[in-house]
CSV table of C-alpha atoms in Angstrom, one decimal:
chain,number,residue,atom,x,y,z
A,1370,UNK,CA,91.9,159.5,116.3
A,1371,UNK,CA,90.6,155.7,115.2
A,1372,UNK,CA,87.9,156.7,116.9
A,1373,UNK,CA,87.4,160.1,114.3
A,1374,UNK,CA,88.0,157.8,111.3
A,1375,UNK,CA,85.6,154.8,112.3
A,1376,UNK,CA,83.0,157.5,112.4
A,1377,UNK,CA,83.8,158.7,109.1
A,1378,UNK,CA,84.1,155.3,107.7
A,1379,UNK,CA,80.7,154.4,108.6
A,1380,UNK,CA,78.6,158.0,107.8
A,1381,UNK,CA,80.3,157.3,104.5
A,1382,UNK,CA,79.6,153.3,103.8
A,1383,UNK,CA,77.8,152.1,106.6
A,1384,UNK,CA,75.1,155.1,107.2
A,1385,UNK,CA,75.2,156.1,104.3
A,1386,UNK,CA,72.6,159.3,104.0
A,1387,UNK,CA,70.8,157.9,100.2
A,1388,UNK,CA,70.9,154.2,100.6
A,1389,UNK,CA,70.1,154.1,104.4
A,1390,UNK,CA,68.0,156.8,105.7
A,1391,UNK,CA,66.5,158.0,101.9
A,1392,UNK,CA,67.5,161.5,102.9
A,1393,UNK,CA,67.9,164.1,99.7
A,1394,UNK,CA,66.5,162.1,98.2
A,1395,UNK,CA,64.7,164.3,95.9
A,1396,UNK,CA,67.7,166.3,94.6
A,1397,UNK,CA,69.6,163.1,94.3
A,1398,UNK,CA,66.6,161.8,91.7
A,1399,UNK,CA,66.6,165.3,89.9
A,1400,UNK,CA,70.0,166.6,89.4
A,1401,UNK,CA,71.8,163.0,88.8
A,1402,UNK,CA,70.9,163.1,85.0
A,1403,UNK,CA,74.6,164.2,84.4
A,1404,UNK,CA,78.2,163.7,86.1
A,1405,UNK,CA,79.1,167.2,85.9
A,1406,UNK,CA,76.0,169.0,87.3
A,1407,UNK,CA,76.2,165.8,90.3
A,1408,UNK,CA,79.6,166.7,91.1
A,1409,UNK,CA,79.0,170.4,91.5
A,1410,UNK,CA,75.8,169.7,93.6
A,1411,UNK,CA,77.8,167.0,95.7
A,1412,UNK,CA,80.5,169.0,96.6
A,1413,UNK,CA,78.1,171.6,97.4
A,1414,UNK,CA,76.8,169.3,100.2
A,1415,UNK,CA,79.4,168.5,101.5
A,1416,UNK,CA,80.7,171.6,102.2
A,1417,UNK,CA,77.7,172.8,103.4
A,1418,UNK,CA,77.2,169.3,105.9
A,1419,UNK,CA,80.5,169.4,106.9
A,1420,UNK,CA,80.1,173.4,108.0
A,1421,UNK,CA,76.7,173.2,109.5
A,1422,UNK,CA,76.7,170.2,111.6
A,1423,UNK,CA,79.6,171.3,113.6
A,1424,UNK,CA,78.2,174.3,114.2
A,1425,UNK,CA,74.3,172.9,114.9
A,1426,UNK,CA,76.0,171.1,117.3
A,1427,UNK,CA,77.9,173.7,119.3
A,1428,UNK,CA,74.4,175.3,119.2
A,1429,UNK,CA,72.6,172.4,120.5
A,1430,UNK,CA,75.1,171.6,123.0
A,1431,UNK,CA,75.6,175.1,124.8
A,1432,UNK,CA,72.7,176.6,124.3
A,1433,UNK,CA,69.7,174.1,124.0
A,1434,UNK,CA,70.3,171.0,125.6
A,1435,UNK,CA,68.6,170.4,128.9
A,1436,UNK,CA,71.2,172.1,131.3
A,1437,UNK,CA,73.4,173.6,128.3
A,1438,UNK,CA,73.0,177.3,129.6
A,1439,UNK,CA,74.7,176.1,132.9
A,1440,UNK,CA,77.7,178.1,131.8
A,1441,UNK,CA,76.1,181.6,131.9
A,1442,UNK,CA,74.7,181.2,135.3
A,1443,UNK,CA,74.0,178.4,137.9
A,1444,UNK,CA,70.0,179.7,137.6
A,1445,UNK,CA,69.6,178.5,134.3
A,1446,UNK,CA,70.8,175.0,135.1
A,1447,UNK,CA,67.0,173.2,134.3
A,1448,UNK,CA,66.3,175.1,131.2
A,1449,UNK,CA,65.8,172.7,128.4
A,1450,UNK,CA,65.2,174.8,124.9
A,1451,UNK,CA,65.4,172.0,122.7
A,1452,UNK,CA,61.9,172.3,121.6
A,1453,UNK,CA,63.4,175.2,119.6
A,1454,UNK,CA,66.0,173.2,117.7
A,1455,UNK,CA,63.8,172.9,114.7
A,1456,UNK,CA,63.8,176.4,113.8
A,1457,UNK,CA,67.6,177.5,114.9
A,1458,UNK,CA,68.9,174.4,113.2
A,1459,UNK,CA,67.0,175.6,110.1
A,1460,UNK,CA,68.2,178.9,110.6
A,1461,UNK,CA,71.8,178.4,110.6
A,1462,UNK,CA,71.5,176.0,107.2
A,1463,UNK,CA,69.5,178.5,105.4
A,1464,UNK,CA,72.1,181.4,106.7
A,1465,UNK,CA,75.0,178.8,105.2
A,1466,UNK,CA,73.3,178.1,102.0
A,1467,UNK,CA,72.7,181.9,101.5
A,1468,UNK,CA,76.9,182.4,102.2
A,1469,UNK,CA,77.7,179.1,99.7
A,1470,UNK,CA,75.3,180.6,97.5
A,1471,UNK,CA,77.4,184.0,97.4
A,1472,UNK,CA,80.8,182.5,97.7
A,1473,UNK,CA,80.2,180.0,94.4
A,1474,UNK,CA,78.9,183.6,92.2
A,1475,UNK,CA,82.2,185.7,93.4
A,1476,UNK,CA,84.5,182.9,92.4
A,1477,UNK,CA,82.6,180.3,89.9
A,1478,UNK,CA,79.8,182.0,87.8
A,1479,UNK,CA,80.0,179.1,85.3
A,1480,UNK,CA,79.7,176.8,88.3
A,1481,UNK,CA,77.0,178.5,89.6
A,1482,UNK,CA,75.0,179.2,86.4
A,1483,UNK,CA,75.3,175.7,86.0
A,1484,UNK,CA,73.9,174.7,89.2
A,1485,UNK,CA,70.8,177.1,88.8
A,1486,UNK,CA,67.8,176.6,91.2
A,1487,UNK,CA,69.4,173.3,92.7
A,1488,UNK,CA,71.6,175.4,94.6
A,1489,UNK,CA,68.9,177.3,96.5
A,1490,UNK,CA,67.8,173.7,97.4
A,1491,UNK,CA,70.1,172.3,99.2
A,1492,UNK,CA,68.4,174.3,102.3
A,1493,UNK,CA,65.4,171.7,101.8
A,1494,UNK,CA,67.7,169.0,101.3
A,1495,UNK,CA,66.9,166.6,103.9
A,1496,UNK,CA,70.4,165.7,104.1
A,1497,UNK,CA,71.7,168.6,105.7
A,1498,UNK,CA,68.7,168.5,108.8
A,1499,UNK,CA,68.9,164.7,108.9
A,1500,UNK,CA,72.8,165.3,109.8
A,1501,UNK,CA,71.9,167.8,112.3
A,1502,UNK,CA,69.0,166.1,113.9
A,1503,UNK,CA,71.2,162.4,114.1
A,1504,UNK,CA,74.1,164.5,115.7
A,1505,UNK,CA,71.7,165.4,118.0
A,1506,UNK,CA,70.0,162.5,118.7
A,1507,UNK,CA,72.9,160.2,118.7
A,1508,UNK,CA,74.9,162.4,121.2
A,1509,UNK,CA,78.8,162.8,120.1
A,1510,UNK,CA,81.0,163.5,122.8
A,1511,UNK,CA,83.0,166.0,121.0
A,1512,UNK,CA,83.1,169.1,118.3
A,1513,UNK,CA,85.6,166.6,116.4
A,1514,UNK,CA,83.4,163.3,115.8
A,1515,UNK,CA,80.5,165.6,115.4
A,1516,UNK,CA,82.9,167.5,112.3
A,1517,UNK,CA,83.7,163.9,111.3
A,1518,UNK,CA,80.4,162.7,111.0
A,1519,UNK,CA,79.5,165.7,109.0
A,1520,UNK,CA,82.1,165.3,106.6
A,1521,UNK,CA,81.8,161.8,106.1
A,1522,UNK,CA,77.8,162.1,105.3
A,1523,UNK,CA,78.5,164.5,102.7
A,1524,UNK,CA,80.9,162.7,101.2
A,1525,UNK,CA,78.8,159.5,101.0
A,1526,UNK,CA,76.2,161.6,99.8
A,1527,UNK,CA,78.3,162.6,96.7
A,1528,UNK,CA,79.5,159.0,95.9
A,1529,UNK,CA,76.1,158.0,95.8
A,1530,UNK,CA,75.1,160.9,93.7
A,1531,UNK,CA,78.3,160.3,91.3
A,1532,UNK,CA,77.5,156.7,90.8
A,1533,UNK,CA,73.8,156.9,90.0
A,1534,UNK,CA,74.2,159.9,87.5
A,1535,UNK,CA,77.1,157.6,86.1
A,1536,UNK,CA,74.5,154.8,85.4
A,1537,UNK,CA,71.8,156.8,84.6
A,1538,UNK,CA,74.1,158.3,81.5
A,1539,UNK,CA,75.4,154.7,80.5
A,1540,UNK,CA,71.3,153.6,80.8
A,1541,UNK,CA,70.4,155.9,78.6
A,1542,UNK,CA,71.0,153.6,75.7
A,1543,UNK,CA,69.0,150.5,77.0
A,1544,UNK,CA,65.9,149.3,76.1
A,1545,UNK,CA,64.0,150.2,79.4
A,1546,UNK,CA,60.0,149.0,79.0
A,1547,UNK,CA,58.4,152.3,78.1
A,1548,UNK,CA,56.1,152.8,81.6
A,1549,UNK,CA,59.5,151.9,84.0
A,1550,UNK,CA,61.4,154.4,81.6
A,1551,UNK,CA,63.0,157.4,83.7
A,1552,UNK,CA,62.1,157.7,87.4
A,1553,UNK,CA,61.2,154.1,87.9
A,1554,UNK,CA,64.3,152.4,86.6
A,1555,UNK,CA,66.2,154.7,88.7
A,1556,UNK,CA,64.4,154.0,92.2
A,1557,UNK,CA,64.6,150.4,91.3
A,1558,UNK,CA,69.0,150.6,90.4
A,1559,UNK,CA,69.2,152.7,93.5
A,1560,UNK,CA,67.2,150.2,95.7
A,1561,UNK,CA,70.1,147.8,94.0
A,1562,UNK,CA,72.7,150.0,95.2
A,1563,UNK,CA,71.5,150.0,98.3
A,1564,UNK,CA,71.5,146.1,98.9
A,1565,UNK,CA,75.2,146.4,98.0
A,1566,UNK,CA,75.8,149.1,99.9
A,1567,UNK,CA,74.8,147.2,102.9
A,1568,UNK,CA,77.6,144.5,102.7
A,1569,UNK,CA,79.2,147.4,104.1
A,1570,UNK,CA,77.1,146.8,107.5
A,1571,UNK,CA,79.1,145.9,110.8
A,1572,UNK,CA,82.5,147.3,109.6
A,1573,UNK,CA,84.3,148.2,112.6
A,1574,UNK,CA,87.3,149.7,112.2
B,858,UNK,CA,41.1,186.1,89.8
B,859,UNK,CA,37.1,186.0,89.4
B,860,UNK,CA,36.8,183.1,92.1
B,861,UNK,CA,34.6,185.0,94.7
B,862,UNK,CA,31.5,183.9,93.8
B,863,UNK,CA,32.6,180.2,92.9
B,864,UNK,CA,31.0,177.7,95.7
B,865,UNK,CA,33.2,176.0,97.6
B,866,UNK,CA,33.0,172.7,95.8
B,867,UNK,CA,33.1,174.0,92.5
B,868,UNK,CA,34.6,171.5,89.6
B,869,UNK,CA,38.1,173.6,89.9
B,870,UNK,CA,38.5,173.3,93.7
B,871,UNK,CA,37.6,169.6,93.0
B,872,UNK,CA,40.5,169.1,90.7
B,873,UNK,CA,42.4,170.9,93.1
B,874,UNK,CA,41.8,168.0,95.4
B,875,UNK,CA,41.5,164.8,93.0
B,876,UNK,CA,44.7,165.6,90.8
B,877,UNK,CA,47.4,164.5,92.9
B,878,UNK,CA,46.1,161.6,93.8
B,879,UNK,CA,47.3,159.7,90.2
B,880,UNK,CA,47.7,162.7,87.3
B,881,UNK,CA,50.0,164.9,89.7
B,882,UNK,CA,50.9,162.6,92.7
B,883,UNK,CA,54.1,164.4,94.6
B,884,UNK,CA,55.9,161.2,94.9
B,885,UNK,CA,56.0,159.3,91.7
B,886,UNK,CA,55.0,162.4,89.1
B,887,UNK,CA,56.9,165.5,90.8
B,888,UNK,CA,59.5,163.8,92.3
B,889,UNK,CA,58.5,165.3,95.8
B,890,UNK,CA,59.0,164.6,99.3
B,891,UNK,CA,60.5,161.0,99.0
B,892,UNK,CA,63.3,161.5,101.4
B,893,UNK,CA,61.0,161.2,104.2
B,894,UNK,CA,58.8,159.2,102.7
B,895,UNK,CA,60.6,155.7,102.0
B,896,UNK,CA,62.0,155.4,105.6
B,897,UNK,CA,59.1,155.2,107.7
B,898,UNK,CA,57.1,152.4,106.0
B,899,UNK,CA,58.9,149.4,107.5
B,900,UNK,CA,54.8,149.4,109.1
B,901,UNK,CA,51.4,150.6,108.4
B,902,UNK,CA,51.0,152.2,111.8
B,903,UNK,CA,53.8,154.7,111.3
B,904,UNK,CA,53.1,155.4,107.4
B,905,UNK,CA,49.8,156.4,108.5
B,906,UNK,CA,50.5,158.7,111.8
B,907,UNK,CA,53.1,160.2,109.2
B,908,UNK,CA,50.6,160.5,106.3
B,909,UNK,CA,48.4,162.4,109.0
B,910,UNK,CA,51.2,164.8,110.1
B,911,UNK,CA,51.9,165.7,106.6
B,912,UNK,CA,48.2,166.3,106.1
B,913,UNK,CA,47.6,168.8,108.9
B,914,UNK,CA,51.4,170.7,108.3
B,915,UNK,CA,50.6,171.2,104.7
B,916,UNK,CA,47.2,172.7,104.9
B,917,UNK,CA,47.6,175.2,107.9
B,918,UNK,CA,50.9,176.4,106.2
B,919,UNK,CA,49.2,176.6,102.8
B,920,UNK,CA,46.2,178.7,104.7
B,921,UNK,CA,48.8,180.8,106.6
B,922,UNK,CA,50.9,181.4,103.6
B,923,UNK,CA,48.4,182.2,101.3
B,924,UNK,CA,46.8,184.7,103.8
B,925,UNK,CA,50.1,186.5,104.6
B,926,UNK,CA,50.8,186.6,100.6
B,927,UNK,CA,50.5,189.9,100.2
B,928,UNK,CA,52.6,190.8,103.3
B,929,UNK,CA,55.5,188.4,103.1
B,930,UNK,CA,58.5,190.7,100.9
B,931,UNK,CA,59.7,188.4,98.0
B,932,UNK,CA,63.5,188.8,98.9
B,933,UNK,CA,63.3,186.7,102.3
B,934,UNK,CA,59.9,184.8,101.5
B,935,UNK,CA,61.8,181.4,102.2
B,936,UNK,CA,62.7,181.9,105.7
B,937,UNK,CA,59.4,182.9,106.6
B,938,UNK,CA,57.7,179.8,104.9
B,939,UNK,CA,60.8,177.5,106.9
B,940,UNK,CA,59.9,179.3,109.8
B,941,UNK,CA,55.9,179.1,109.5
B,942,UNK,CA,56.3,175.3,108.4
B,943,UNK,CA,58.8,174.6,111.7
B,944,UNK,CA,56.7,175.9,114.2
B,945,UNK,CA,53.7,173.6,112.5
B,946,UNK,CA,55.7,171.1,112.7
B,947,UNK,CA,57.2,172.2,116.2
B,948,UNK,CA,53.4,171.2,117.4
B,949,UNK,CA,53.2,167.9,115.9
B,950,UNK,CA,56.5,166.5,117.3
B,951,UNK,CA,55.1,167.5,120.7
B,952,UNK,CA,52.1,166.5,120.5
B,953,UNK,CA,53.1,162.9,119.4
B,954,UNK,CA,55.7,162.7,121.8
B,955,UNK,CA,52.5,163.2,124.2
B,956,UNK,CA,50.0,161.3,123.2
B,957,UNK,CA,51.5,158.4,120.7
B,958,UNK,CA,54.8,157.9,122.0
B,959,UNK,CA,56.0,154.7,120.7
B,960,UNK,CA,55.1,156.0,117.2
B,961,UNK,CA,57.2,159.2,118.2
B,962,UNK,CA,59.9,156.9,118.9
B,963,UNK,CA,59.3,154.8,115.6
B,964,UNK,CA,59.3,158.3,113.2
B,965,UNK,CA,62.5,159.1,115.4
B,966,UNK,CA,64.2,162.4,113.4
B,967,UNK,CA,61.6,161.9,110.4
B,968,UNK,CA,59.0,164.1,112.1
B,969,UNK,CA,61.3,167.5,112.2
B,970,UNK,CA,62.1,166.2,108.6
B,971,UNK,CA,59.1,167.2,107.7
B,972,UNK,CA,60.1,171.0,107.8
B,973,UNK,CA,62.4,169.8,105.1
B,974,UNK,CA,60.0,167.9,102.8
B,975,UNK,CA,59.7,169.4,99.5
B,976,UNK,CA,56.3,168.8,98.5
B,977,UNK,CA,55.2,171.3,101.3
B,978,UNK,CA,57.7,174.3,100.2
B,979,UNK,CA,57.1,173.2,96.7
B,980,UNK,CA,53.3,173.9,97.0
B,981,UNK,CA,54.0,176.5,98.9
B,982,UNK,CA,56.0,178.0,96.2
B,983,UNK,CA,54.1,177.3,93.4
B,984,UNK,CA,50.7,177.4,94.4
B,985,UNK,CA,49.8,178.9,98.1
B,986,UNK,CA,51.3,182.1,97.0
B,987,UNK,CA,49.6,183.1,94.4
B,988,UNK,CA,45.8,181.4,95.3
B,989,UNK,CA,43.3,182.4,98.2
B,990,UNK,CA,43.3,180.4,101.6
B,991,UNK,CA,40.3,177.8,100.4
B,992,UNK,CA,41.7,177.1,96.8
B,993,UNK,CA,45.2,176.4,99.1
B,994,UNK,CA,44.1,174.5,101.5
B,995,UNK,CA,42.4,172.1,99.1
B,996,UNK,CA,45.4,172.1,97.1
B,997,UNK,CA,47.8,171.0,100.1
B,998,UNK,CA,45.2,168.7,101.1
B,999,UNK,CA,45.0,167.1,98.5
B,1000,UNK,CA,48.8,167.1,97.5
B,1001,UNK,CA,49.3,165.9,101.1
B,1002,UNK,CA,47.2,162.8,100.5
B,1003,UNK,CA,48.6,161.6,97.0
B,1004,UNK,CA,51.9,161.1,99.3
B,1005,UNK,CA,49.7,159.7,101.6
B,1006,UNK,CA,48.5,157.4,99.4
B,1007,UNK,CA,51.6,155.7,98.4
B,1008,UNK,CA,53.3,155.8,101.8
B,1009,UNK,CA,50.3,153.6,103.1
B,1010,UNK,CA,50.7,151.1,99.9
B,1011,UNK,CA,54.0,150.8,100.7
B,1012,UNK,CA,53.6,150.8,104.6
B,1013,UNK,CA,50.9,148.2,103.9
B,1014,UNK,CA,53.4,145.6,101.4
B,1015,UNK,CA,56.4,146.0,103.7
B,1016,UNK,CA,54.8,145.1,106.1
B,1017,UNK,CA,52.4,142.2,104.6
B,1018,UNK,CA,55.4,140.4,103.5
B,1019,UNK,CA,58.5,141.8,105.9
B,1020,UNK,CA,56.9,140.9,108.8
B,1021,UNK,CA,53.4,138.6,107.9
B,1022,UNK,CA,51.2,141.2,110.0
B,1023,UNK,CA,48.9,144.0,109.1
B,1024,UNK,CA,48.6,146.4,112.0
B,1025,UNK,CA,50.3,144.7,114.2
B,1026,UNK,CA,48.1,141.6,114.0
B,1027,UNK,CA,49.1,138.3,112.4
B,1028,UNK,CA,47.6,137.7,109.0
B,1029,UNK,CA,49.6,135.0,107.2
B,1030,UNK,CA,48.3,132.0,109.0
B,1031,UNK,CA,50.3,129.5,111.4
B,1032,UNK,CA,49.6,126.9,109.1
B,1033,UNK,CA,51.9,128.4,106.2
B,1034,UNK,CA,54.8,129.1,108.5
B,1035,UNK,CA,54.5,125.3,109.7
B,1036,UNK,CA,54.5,123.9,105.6
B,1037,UNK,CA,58.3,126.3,104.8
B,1038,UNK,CA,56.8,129.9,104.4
B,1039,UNK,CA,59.4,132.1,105.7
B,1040,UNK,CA,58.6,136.2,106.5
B,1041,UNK,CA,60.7,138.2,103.9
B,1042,UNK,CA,63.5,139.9,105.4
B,1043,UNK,CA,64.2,142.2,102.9
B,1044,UNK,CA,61.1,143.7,102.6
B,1045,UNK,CA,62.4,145.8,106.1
B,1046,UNK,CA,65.6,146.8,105.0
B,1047,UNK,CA,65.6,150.0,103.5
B,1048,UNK,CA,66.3,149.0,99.7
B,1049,UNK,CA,63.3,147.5,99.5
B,1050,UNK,CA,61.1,150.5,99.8
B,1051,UNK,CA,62.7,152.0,96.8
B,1052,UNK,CA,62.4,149.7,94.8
B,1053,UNK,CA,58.4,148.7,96.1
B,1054,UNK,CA,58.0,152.2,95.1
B,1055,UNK,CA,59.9,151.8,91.5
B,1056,UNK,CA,57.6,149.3,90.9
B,1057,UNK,CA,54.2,151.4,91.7
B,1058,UNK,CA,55.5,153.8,89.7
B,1059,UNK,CA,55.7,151.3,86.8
B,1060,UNK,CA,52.0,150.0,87.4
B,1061,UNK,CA,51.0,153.3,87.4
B,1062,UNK,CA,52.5,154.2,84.3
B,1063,UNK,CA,51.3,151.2,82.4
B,1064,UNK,CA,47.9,152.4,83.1
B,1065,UNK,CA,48.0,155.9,82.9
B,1066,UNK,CA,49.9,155.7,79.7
B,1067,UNK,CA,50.5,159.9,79.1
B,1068,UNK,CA,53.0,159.9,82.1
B,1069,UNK,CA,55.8,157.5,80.4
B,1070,UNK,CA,58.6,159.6,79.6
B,1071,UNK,CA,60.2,160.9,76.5
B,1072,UNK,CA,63.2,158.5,75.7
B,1073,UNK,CA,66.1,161.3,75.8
B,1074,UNK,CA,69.4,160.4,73.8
């Protein structure tokens, strides 16, 4: 159980998807112009990390990993598919977006008219691979940490997108110099964020 | 369209190729493609093997999308650009894996990123649909190699002042290490590539005045 919520802890602060590894990064810099389109989006992602990483990695672990198909017959013991993780892993997030995608227009039009074309993109967000391809590379032992790790990267994905489309509305009314105006101010704040961010590094818990 | 009998280097196709190199550059003008981008230049040798990769993916999958245009159905035209730009990529992760292994090792996950990088779905979107294979295949390379561009400025000042090499080789003489020069640390740590970038974004601005944005209240 510690062992669940140190890996949480960390894909939240420590690992942190935006201020570590730069992944979604492209719908992080488009959508964070308000809070209330961020928080749809960032819930979104979550839900969509914390579903597909669990499930990339009971695909990766019994049926692509080097020995994985072991359980369907002794034969198959030195098959090692993992060259095809690329595409099933891709697969199974576009499949999940597709379902989110339906779910949110059943029960939220005004959520979902509100997210727009954003919502579609969360298939290309790098997030949602990157979580699948460090589960993988980083081995969990079990279907928990792996669920735990997925969560907690979604959620630090959606305090990172909360806090920079809360500065970007208060920065609104400074007096930026007119070529930094926009997209440059906000690399440079989020390259701030992520120095603080990393007095997070070596928490153990 | 009426480009048949347009030679292959006509002023269009060149545009095609020059335009995203400052007016329309995917990084700091679309917003494209920096999630894979900003990790990788801690050094010039990966930013460059990267830069490469991104090169070849986008213009086979721009040819290959543009010539199954016609065929692919609208409703599931996604998945079959995912799929065509995995197996691409599929074939560079193995091939660097064989041949340039410690670079492999150095991209770690960033190379299957690549499927996920939007400036290659984005310009397969918006332009390799709708254009024959040449037109497309200048317009990924040249998209390709405006990212390029600034991940090899980037790769180039991390590494100049991270870790006082070029390359691998040592540039900042002995001599200034001996007199209190210190390497900057920062400059590896990943906040520092956001904000190198921030800041060629701003130089680029200031001289290519028509991209500052409209102040929006």
């Amino acid at each position: 159980m510690e062992n669940l919520v140190n890996i949480f802890v960390k894909s939240i602060f420590v690992d942190n998807m935006i201020f570590a590894y730069f992944l979604g990064m492209c719908s992080y810099l488009a959508v964070s112009k308000t809070v209330k389109t961020s928080t749809g989006l960032g819930l979104a992602v979550i839900f969509v990390l914390g579903i597909t990483v669990p499930f990339n990695y009971m695909i990766h672990n019994y049926l692509l990993k080097e020995g994985a198909l072991t359980w369907l017959s002794p034969a198959f013991s030195d098959v090692d598919l993992s060259f095809l993780s690329f595409i099933l892993f891709i697969a199974v997030i576009a499949s999940m977006v597709q379902l989110v995608e339906m779910v949110i227009e059943k029960f939220s039009p005004t959520l979902y008219s509100n997210l727009g074309i954003f919502l579609p993109l969360i298939a290309v967000n790098c997030s949602i691979l990157g979580g699948s391809l460090f589960m993988q590379e980083r081995a969990y032992n079990t279907l928990a940490e792996a669920t735990a790790f997925g969560l907690g990267s979604g959620v630090g994905w959606f305090l990172a997108i909360i806090g920079i489309a809360a500065i970007r509305e208060k920065i609104r009314y400074s007096n930026v110099p007119a070529p930094l105006r926009g997209l440059g101010i906000t690399f440079i704040i989020t390259g701030l964020m992520g120095i603080a961010f990393m007095g997070f590094m070596g928490i153990e818990l | 369209m009426s480009q048949d009998k347009e030679p292959l280097f006509s002023a269009k196709n060149m545009r095609l190729l020059k335009e995203p190199l400052d007016d329309s550059n995917p990084i700091t003008v679309q917003v494209l493609g920096i999630c894979s981008a900003l990790a990788i230049t801690v050094k010039l040798e990966p930013s460059l093997v990267m830069a490469l990769s991104v090169i070849f993916v986008m213009a086979v999958s721009n040819v290959v999308v543009s010539l199954l245009r016609a065929k692919i159905p609208p409703r599931i035209r996604i998945i079959v650009q995912l799929t065509v730009i995995a197996s691409l990529v599929i074939l560079v992760d193995e091939f660097l894996a064989a041949f340039a292994y410690e670079v492999s090792q150095q991209l770690s996950v960033f190379v299957g990123l690549i499927i996920t990088n939007c400036i290659i779905m984005g310009r397969l979107e918006a332009f390799a649909l709708g254009n024959k294979p040449w037109p497309a295949f200048l317009d990924g390379v040249g998209n390709a190699a405006g990212y390029g561009v600034i991940l090899v400025i980037v790769g180039f000042v991390r590494e100049l002042f991270g870790s006082g090499t070029i390359w691998g080789y040592q540039v900042i003489p002995e001599t200034f290490y001996s007199v209190g020069y210190e390497n900057n640390g920062l400059f590896i740590l990943p906040p520092m590539a956001l904000i190198t970038v921030g800041i060629i974004i701003w130089v680029q601005r200031y001289r290519n005045r028509k991209l500052i944005e409209e102040r929006q209240i």
